[in-house]
Tab-separated table of N, CA and C in Angstrom:
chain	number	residue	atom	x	y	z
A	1307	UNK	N	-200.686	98.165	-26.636
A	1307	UNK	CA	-200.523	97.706	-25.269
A	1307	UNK	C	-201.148	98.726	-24.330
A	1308	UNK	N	-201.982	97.916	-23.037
A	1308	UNK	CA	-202.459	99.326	-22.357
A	1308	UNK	C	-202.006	99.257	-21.560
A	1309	UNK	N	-201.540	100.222	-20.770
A	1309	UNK	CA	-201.195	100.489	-19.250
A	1309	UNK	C	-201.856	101.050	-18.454
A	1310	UNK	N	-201.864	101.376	-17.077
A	1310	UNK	CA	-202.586	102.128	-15.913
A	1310	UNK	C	-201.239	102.469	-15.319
A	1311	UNK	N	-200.868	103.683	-14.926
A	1311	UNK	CA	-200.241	104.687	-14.338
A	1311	UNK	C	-201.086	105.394	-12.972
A	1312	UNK	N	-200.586	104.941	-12.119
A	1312	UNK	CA	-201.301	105.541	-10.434
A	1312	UNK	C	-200.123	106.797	-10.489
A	1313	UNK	N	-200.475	107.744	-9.376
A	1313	UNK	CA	-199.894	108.747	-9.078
A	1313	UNK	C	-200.158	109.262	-7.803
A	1314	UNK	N	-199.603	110.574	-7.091
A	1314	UNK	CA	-200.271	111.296	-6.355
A	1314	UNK	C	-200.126	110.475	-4.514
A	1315	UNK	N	-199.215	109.323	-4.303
A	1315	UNK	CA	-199.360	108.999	-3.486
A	1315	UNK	C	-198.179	109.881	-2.514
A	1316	UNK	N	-198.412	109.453	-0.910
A	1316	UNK	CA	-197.100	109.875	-0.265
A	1316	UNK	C	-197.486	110.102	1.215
A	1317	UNK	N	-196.844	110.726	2.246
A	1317	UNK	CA	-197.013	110.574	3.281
A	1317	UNK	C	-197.724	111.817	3.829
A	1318	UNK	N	-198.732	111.937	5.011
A	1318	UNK	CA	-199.618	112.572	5.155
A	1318	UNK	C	-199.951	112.618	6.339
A	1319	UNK	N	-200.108	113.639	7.592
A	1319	UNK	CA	-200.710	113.597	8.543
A	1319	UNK	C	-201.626	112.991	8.612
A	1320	UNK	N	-202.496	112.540	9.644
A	1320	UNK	CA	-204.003	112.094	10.032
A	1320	UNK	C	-204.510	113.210	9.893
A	1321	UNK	N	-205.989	113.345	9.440
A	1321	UNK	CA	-206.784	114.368	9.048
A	1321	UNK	C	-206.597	114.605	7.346
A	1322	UNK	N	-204.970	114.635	7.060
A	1322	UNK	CA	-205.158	115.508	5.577
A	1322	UNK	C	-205.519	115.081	5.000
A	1323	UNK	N	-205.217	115.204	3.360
A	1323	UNK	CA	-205.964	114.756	2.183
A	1323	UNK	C	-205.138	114.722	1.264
A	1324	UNK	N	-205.367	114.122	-0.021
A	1324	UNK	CA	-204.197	112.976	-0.862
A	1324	UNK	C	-205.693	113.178	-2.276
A	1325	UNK	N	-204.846	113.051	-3.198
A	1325	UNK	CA	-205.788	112.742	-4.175
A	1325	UNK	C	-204.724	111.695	-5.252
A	1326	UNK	N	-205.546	110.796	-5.206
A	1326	UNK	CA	-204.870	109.461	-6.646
A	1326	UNK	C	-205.137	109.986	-7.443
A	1327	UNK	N	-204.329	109.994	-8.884
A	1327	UNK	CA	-204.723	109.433	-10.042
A	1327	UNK	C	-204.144	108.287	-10.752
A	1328	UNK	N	-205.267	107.692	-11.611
A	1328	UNK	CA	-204.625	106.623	-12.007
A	1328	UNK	C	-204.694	106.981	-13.643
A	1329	UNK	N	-203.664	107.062	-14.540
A	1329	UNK	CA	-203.664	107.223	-16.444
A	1329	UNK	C	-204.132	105.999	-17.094
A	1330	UNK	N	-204.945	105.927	-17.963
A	1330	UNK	CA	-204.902	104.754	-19.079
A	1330	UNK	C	-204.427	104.783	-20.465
A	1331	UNK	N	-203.710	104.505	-20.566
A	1331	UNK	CA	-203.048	104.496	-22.161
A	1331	UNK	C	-202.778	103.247	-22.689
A	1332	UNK	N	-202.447	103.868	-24.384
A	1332	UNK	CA	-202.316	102.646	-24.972
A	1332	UNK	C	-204.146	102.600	-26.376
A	1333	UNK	N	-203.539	101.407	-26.804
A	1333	UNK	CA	-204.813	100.998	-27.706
A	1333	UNK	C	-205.999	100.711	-27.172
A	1334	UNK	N	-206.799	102.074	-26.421
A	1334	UNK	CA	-208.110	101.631	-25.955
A	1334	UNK	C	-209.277	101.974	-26.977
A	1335	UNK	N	-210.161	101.064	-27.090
A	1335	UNK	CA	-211.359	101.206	-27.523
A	1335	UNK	C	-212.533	101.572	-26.684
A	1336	UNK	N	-212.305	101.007	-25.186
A	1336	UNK	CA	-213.956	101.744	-23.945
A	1336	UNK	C	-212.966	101.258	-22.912
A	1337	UNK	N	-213.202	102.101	-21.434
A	1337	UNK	CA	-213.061	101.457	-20.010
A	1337	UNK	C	-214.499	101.703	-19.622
A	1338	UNK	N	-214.804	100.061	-19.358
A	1338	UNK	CA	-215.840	100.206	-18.413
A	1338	UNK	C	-215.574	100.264	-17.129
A	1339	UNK	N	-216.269	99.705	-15.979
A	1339	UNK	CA	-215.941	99.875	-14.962
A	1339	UNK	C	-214.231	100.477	-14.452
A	1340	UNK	N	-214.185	100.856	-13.436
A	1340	UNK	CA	-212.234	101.174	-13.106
A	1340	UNK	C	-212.670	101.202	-11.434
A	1341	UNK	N	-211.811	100.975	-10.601
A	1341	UNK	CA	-211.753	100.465	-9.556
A	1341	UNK	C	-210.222	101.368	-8.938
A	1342	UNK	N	-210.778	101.319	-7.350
A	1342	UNK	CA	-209.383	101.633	-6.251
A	1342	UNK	C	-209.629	100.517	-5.444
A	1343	UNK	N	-208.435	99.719	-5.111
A	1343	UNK	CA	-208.059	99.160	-4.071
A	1343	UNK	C	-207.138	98.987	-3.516
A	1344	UNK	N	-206.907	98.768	-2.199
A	1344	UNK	CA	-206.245	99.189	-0.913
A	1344	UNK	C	-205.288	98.089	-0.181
A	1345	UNK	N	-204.289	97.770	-0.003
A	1345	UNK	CA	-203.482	96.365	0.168
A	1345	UNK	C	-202.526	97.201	1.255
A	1346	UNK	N	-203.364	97.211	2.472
A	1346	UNK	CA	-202.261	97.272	4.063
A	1346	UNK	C	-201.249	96.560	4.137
A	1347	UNK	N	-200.421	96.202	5.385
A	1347	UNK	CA	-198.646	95.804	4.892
A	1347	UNK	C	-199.813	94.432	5.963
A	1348	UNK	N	-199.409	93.114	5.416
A	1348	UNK	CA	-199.695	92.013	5.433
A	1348	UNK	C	-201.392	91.626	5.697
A	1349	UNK	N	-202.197	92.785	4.726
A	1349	UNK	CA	-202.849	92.252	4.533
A	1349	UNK	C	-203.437	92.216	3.113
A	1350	UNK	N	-204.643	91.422	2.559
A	1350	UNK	CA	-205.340	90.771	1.357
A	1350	UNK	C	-205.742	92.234	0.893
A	1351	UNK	N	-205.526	92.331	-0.404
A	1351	UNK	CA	-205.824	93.450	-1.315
A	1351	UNK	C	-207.534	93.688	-1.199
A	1352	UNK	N	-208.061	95.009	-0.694
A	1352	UNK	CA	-209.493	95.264	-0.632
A	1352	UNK	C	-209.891	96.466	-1.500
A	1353	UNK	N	-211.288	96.229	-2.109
A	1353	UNK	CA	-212.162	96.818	-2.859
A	1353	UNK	C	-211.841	98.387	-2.180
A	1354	UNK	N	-211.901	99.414	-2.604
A	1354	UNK	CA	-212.067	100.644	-1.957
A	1354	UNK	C	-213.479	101.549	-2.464
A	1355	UNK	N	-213.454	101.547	-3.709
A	1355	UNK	CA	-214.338	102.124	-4.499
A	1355	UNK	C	-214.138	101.710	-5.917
A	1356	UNK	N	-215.653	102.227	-6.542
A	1356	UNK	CA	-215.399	101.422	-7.949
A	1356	UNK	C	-216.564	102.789	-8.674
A	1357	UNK	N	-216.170	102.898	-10.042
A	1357	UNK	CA	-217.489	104.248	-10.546
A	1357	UNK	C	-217.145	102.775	-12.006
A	1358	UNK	N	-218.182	102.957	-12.034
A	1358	UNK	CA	-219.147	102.642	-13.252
A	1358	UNK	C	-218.816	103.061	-14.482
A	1359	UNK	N	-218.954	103.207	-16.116
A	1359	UNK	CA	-218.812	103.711	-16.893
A	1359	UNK	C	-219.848	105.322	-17.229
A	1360	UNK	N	-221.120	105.087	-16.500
A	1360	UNK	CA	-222.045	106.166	-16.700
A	1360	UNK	C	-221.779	106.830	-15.386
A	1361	UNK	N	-220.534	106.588	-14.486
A	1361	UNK	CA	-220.788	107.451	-13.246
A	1361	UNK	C	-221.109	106.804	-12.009
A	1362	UNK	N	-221.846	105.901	-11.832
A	1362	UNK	CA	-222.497	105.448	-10.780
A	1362	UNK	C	-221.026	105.044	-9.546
A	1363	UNK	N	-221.063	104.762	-8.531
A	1363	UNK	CA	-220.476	105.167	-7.472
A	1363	UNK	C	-220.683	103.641	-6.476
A	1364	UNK	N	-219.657	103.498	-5.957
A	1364	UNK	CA	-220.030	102.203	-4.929
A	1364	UNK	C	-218.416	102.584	-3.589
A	1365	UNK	N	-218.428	102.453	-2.303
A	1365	UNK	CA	-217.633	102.712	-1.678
A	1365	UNK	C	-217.393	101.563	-0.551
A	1366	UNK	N	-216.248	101.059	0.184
A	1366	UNK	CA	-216.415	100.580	1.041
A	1366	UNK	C	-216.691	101.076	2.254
A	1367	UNK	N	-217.343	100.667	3.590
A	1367	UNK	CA	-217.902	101.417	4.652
A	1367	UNK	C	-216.576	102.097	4.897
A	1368	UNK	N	-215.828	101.588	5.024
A	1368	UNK	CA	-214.569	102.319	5.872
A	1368	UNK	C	-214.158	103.567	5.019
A	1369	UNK	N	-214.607	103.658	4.369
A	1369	UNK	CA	-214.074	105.519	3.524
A	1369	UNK	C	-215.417	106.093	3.066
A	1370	UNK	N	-216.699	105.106	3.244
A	1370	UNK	CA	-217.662	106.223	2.831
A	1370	UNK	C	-217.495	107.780	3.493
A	1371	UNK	N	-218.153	108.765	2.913
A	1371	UNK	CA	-217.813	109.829	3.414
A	1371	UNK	C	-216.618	110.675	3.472
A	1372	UNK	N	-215.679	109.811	3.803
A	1372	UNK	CA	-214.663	110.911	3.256
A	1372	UNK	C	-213.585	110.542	1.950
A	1373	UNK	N	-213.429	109.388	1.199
A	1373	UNK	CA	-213.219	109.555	-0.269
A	1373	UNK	C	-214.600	109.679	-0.963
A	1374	UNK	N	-213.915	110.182	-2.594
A	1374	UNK	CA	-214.604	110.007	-3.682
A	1374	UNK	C	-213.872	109.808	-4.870
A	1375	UNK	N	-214.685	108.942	-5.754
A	1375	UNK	CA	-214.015	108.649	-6.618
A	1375	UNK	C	-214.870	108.960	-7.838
A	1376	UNK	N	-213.683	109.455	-9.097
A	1376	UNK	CA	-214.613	109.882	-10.091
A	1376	UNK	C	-213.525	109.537	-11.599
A	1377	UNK	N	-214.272	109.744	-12.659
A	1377	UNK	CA	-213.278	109.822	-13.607
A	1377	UNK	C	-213.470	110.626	-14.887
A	1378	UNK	N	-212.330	110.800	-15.631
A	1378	UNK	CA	-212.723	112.119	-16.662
A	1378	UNK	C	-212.293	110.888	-17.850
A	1379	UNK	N	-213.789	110.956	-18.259
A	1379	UNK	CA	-213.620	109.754	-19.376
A	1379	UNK	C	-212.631	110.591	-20.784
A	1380	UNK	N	-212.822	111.548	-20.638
A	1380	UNK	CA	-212.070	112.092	-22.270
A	1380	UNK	C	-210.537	112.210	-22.017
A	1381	UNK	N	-210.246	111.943	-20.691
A	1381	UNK	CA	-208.439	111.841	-20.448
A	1381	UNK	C	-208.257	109.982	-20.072
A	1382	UNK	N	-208.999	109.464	-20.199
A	1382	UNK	CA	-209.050	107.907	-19.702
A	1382	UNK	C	-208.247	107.979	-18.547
A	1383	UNK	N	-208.852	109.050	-16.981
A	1383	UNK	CA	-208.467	109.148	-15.803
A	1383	UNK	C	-209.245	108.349	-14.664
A	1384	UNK	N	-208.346	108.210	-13.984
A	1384	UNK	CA	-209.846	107.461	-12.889
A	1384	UNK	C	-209.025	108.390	-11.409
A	1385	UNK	N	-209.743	108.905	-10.365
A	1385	UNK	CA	-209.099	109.478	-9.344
A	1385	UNK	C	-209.858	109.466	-8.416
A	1386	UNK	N	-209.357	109.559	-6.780
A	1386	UNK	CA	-209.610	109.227	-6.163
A	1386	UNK	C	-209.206	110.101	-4.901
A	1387	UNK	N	-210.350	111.144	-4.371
A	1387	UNK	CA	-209.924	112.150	-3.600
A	1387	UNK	C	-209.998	111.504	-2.186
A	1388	UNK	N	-208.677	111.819	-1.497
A	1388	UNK	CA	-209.100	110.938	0.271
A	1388	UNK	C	-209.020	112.473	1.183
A	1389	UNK	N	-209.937	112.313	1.714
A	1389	UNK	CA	-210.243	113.265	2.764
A	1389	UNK	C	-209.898	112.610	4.138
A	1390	UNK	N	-209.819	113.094	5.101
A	1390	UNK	CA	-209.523	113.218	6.775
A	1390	UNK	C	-209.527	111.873	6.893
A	1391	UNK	N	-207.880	111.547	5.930
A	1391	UNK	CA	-207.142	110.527	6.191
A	1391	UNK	C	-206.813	109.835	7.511
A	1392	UNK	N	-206.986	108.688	7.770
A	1392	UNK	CA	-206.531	107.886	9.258
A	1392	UNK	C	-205.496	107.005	9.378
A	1393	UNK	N	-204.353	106.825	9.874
A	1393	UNK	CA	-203.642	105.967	10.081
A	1393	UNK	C	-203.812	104.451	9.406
A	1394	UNK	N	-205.340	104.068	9.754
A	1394	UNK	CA	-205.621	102.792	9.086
A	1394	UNK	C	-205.725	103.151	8.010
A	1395	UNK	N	-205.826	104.089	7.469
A	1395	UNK	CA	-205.953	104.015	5.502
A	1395	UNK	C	-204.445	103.949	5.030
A	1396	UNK	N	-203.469	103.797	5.635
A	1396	UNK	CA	-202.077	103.539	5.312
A	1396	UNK	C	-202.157	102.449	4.476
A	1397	UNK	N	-201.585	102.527	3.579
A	1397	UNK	CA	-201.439	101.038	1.946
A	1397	UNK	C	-201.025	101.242	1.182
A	1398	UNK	N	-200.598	100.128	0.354
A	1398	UNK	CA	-200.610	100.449	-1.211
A	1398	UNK	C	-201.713	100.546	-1.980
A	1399	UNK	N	-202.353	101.548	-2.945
A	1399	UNK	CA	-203.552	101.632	-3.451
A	1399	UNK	C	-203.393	101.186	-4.920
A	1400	UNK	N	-203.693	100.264	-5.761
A	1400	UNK	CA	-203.845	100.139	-7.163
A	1400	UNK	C	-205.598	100.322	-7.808
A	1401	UNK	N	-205.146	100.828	-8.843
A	1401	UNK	CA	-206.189	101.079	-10.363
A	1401	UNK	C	-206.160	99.957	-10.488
A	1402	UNK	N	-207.807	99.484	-10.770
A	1402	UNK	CA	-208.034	98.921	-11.916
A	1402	UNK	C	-208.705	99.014	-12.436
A	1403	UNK	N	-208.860	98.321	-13.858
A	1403	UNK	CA	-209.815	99.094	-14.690
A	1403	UNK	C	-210.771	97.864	-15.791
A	1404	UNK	N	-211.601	97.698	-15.840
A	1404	UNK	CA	-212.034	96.869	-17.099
A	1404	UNK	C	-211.825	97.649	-18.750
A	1405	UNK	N	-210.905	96.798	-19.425
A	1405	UNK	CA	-210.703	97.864	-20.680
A	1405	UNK	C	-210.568	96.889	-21.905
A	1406	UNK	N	-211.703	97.548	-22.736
A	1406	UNK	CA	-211.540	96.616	-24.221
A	1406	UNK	C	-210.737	97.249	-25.335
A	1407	UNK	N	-209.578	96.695	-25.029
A	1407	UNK	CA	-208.705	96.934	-26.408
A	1407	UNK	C	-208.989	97.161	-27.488
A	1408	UNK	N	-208.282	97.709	-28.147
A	1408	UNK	CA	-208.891	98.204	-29.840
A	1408	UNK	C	-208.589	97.163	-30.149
A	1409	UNK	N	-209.736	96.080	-31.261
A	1409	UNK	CA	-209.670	94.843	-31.399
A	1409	UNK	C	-209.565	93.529	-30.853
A	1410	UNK	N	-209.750	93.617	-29.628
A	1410	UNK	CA	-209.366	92.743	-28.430
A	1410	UNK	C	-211.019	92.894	-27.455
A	1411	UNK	N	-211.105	91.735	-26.569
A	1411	UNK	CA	-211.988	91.790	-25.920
A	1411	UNK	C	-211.747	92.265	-24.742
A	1412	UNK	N	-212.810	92.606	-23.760
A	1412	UNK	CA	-212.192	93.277	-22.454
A	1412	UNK	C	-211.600	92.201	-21.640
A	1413	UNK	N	-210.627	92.806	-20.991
A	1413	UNK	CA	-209.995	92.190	-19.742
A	1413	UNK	C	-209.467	93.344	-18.627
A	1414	UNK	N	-209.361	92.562	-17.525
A	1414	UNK	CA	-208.817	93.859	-16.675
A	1414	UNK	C	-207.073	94.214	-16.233
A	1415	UNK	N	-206.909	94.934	-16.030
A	1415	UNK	CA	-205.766	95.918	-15.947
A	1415	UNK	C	-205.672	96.135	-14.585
A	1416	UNK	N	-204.111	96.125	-14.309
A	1416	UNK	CA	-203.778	96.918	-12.887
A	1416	UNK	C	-203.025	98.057	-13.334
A	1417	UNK	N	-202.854	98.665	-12.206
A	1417	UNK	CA	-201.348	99.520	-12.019
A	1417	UNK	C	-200.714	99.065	-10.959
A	1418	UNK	N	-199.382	99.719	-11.256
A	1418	UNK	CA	-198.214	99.513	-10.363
A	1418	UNK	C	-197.992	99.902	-8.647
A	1419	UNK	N	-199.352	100.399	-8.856
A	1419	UNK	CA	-200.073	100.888	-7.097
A	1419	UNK	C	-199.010	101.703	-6.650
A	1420	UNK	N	-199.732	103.039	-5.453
A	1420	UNK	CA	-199.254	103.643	-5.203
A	1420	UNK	C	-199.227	104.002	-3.556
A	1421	UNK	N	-198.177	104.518	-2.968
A	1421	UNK	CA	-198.044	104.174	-1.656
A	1421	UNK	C	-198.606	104.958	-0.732
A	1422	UNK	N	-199.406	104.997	-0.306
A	1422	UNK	CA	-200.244	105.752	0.858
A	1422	UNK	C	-199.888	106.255	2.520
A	1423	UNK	N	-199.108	106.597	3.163
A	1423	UNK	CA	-198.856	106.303	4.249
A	1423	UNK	C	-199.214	108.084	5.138
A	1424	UNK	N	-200.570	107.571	6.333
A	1424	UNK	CA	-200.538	108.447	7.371
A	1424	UNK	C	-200.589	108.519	8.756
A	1425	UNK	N	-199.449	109.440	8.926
A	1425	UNK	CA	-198.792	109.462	10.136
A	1425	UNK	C	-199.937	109.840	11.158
A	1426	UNK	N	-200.065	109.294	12.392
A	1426	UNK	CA	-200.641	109.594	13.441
A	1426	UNK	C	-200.165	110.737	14.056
């Protein structure tokens, strides 16, 4: 069985900085792609950033520049550094991940998302 484990969330001045992680465990055979996204209080869950299996990098305008996201493939980590945090980046943030099970084909995975909140 695989899971995704987020971490690292909590409350934060405007300006500071927060770093996610999200764990993958369980019977994995590869994560390809893994993903952050961002779900404000009544609104539709949004893309934040996404890295690739070789690295490659994609961001939404609203955090280019000050997140990054990266992952340490030999801990099956995916993380997500937020820099000079804003009030509007307040959310719940979930992992996800594309992951092919040992013996199983890929499908994707959440986590239990983690809570973001900064104070003005």
């Amino acid at each position: 069985q695989v899971q995704l484990v987020e971490s690292g969330g909590g409350l934060v001045q405007a300006g500071g900085s927060l770093t996610l992680s999200c764990a993958a465990s369980g019977s994995i055979f590869r994560i390809n792609a893994m993903r952050w996204y961002g779900q404000a209080p009544g609104k539709q869950r949004e893309l934040v950033a996404v890295i690739t299996s070789d690295g490659s990098t994609n961001y939404a305008d609203s955090v280019k520049g000050r997140f990054a996201i990266s992952r340490d493939n030999a801990k099956n980590t995916l993380y997500l550094q937020m820099n000079s945090l804003k009030p509007e980046d307040t959310a719940v943030y979930y992992c996800n991940a594309d992951i092919v099970p040992i013996g199983s084909g890929q499908r994707g995975y959440w986590g239990q998302g983690t809570q973001v909140t900064v104070s003005s």
